[in-house]
PDB file of C-alpha atoms in Angstrom:
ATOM      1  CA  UNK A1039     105.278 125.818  94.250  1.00 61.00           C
ATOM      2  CA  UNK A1040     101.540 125.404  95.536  1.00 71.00           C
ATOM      3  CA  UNK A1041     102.125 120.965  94.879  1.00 73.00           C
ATOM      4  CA  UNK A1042     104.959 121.480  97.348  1.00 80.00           C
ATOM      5  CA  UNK A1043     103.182 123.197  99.596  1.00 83.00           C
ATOM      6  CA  UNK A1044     100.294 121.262  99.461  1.00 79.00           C
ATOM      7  CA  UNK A1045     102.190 118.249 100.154  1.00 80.00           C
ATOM      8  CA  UNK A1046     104.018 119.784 102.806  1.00 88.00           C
ATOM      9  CA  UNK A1047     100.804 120.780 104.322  1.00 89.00           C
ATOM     10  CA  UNK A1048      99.323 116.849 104.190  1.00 86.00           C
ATOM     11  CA  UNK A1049     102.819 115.667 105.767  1.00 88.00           C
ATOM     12  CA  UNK A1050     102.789 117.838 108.583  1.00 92.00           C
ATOM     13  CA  UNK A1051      98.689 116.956 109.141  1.00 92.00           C
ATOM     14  CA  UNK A1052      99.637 113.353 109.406  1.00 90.00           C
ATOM     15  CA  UNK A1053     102.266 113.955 111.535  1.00 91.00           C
ATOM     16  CA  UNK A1054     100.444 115.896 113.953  1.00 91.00           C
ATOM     17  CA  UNK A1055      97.665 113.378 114.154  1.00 91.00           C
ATOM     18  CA  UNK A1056      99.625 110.484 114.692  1.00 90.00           C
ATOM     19  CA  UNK A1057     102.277 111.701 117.000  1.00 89.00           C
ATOM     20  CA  UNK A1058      99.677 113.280 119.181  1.00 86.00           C
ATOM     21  CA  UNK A1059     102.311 115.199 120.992  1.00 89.00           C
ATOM     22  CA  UNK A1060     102.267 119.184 120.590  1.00 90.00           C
ATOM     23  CA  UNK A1061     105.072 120.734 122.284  1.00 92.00           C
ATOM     24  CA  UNK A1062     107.481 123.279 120.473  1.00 93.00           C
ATOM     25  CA  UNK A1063     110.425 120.437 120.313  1.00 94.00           C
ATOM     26  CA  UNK A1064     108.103 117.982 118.561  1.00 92.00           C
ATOM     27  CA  UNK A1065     106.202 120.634 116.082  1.00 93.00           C
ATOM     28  CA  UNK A1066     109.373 121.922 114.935  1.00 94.00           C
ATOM     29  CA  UNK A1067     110.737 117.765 114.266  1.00 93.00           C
ATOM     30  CA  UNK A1068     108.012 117.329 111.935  1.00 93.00           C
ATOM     31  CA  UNK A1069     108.060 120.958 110.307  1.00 95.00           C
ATOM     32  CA  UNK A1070     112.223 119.777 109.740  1.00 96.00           C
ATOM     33  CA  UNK A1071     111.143 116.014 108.657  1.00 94.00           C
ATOM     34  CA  UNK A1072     108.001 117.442 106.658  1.00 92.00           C
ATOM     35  CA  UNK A1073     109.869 119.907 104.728  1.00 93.00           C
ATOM     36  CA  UNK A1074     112.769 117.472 103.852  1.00 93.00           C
ATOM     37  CA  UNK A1075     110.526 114.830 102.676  1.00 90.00           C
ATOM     38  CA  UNK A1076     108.773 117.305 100.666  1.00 87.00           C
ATOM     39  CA  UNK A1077     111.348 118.491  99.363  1.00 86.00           C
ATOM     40  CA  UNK A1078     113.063 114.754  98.099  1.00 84.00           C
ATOM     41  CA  UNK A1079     109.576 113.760  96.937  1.00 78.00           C
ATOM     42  CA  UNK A1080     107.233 116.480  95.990  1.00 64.00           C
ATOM     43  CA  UNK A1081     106.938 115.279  92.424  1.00 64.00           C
ATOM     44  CA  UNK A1082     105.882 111.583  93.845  1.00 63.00           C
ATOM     45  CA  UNK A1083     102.508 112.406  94.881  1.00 58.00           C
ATOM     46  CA  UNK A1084     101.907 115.013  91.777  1.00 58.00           C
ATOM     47  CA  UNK A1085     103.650 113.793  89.172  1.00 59.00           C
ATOM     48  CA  UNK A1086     100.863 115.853  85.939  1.00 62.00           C
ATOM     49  CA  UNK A1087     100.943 118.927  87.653  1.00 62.00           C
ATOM     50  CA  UNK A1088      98.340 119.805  84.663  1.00 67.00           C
ATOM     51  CA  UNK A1089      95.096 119.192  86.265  1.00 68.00           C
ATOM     52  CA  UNK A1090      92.781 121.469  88.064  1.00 72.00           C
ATOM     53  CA  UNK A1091      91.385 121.119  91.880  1.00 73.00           C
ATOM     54  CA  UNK A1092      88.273 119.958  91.006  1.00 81.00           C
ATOM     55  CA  UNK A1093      90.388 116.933  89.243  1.00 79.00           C
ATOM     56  CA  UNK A1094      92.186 116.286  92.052  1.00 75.00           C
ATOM     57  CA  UNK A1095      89.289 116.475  94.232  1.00 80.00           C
ATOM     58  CA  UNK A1096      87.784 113.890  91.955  1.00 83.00           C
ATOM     59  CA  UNK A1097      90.599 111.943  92.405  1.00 83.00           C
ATOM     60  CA  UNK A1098      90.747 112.168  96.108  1.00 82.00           C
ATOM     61  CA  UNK A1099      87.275 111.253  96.223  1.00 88.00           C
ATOM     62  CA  UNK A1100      87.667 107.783  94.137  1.00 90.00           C
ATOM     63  CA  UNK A1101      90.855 107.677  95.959  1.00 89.00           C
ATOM     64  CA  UNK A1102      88.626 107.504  99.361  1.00 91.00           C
ATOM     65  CA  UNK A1103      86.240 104.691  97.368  1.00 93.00           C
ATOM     66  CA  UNK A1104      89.148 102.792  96.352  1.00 94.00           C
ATOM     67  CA  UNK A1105      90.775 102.489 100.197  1.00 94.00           C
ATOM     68  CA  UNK A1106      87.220 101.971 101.026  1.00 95.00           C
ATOM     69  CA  UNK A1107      87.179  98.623  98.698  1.00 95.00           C
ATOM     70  CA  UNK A1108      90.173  97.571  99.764  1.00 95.00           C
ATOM     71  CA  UNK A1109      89.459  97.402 103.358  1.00 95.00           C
ATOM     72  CA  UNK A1110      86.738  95.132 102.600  1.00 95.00           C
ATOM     73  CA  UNK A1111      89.418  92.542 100.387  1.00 93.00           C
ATOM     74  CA  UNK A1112      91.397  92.873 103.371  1.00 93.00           C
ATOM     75  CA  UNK A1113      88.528  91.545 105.629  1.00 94.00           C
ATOM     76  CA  UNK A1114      88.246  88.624 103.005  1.00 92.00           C
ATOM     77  CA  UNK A1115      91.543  88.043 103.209  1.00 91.00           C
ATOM     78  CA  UNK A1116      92.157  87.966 106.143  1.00 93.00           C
ATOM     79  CA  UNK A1117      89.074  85.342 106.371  1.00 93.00           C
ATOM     80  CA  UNK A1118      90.754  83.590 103.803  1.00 89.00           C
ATOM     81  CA  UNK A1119      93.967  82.993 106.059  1.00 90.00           C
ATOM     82  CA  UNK A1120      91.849  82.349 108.872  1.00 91.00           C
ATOM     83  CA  UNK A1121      90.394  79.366 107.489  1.00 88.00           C
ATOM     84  CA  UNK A1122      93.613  77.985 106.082  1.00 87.00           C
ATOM     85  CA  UNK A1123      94.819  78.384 110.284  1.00 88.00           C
ATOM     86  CA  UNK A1124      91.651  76.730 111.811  1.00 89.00           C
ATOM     87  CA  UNK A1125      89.753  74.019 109.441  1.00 86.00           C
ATOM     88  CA  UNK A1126      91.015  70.801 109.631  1.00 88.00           C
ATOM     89  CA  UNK A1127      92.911  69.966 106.141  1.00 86.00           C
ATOM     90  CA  UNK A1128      93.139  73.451 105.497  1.00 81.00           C
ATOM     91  CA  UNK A1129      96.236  72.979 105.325  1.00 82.00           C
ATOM     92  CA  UNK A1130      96.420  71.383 102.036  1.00 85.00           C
ATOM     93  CA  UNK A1131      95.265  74.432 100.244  1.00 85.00           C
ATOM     94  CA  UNK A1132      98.569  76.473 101.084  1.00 88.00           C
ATOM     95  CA  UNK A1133     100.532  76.153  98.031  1.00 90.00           C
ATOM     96  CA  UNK A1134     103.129  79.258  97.881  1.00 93.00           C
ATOM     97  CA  UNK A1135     103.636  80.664  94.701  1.00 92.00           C
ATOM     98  CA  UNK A1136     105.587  83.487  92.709  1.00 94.00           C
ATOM     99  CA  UNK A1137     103.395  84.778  90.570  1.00 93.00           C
ATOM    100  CA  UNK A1138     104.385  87.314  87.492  1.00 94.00           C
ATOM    101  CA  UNK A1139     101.616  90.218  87.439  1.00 94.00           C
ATOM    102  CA  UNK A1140     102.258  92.487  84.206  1.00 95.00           C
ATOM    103  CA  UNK A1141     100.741  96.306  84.893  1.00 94.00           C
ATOM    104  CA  UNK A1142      99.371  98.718  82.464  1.00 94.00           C
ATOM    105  CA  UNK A1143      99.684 101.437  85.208  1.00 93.00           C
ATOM    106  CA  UNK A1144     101.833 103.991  83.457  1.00 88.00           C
ATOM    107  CA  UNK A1145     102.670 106.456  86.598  1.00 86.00           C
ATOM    108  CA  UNK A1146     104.956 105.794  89.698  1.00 85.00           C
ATOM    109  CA  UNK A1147     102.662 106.382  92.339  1.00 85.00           C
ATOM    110  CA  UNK A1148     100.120 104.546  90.510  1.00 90.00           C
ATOM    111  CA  UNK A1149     102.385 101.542  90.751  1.00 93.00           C
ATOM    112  CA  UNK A1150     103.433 101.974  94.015  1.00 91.00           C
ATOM    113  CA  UNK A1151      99.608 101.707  95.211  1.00 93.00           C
ATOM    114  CA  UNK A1152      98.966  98.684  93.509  1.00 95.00           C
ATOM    115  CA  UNK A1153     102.150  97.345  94.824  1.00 95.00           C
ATOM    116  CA  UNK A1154     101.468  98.508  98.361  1.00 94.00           C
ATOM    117  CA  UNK A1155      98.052  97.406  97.769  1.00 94.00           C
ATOM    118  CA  UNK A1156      98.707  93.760  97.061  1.00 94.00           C
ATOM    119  CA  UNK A1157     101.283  93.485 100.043  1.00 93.00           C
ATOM    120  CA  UNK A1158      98.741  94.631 102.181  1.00 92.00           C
ATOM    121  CA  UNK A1159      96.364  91.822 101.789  1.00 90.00           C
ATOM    122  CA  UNK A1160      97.155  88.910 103.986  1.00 90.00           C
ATOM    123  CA  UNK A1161      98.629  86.148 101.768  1.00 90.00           C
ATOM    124  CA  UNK A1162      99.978  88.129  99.442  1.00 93.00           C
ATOM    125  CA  UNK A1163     103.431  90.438  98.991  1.00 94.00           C
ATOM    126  CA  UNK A1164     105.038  92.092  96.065  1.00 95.00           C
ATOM    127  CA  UNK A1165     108.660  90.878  95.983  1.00 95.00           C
ATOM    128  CA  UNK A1166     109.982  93.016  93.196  1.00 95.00           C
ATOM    129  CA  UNK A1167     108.881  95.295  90.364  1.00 94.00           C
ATOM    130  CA  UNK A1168     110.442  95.273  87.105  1.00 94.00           C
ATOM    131  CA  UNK A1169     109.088  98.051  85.017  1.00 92.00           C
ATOM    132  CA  UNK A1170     105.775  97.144  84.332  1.00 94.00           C
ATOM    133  CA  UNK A1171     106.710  93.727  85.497  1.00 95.00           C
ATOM    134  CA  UNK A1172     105.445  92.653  89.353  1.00 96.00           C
ATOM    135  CA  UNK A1173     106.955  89.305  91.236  1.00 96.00           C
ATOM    136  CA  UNK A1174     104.238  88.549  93.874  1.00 95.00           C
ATOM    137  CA  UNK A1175     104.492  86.065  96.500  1.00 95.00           C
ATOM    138  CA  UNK A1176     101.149  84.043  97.726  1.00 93.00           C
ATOM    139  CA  UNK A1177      99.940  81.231  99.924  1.00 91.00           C
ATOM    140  CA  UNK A1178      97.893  79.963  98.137  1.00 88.00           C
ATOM    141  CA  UNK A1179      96.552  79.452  94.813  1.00 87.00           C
ATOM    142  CA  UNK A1180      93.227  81.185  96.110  1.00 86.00           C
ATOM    143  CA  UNK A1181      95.599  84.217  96.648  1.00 87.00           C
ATOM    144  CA  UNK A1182      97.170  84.129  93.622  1.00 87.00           C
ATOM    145  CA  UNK A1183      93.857  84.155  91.917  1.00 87.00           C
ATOM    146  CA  UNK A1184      93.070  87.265  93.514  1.00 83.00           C
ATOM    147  CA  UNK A1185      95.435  88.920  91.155  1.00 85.00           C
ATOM    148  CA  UNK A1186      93.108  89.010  88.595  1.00 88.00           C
ATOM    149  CA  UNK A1187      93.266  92.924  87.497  1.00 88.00           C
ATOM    150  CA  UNK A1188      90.291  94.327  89.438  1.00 92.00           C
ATOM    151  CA  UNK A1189      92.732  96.493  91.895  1.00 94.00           C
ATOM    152  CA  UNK A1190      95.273  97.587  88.724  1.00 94.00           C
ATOM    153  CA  UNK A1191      91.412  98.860  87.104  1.00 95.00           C
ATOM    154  CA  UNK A1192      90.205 100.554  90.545  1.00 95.00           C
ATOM    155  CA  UNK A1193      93.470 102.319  91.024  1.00 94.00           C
ATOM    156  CA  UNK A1194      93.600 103.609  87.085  1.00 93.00           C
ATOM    157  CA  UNK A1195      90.141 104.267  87.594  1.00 93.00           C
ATOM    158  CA  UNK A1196      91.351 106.879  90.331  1.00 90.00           C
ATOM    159  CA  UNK A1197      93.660 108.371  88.044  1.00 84.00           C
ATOM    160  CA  UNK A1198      91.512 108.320  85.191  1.00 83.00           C
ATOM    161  CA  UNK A1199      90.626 112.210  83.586  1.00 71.00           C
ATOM    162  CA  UNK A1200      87.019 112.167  83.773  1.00 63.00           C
ATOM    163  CA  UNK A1201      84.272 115.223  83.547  1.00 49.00           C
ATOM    164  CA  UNK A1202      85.322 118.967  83.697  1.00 47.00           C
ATOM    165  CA  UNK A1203      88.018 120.416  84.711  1.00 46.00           C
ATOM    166  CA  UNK A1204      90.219 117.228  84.075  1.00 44.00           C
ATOM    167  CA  UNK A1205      91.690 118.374  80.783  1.00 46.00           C
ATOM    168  CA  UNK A1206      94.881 119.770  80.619  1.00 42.00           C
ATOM    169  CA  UNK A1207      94.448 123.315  82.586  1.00 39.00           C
ATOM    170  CA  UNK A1208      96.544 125.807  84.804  1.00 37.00           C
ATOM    171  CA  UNK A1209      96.610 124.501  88.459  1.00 37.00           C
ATOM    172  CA  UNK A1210      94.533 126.396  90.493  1.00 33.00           C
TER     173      UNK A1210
END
């Protein structure tokens, strides 16, 4: 009960910062939408409902290090498009690709990050996911060489059970 509520609780804080509008009609909308996307996914964003809150602090913590890491492949990326756009001959470099990417991530949510993750950076997209399999599409063969298993290790690293109170334990 205290995952659901603690995912209802996140929901409805993202809500109310991005629709910025706080009258009764629009509080109650996102208490309605909040509680029935809760309810349909609860299990999505805990899925070992084993670990402690100082392990999932831990984890929101490398989760905060990992989006911070990311941002800065987006910047490359997006430099990386840029130049393909603007330098003469450029334009011999793009070269679309599928590309298979196989996953050791073991976890749904761990997949959907790393699949979420790759479409996010410019010149790349994940098409489809096959179990552990993942059909990405890229620009170039610069992009495709991006997929080289640093982001699948950053997000595991997130996920990772590491110092105390990361063993199997009551939830607080």
């Amino acid at each position: 009960m205290m995952y659901r509520a603690v995912t209802f609780s996140l929901l409805l804080a993202i809500w109310l910062v991005f629709s910025g509008i706080y009258d009764a009609f629009h509080i109650g909308l996102g208490i309605l939408s909040c509680l029935f996307v809760t309810w349909i996914s609860s299990d999505l964003l805990f899925d070992d409902r084993s670990l402690g809150f100082r392990a999932r602090l831990g984890q929101a913590w490398r989760l905060c290090g990992y989006l911070a890491w990311l941002g800065w492949q987006l910047v490359l990326s997006n430099l990386h498009l840029l130049k393909l756009t603007l330098k003469p001959g450029a334009m011999a470099e793009v070269e679309p690709r599928i590309t298979l990417y196989r996953t050791a991530l073991k976890s749904d949510f761990e997949k959907f990050l790393l699949a979420n993750s790759i479409t996010l950076t410019p010149g790349t997209i994940t098409i489809k996911i096959l179990g552990d399999d993942f059909y990405i599409h890229s620009i170039s063969k610069f992009a495709a060489d991006g997929l080289d298993g640093q982001m699948e290790q950053r997000i595991a690293a997130i996920f990772a059970p590491t110092g105390p109170g990361s063993s199997s334990q009551a939830a607080d």
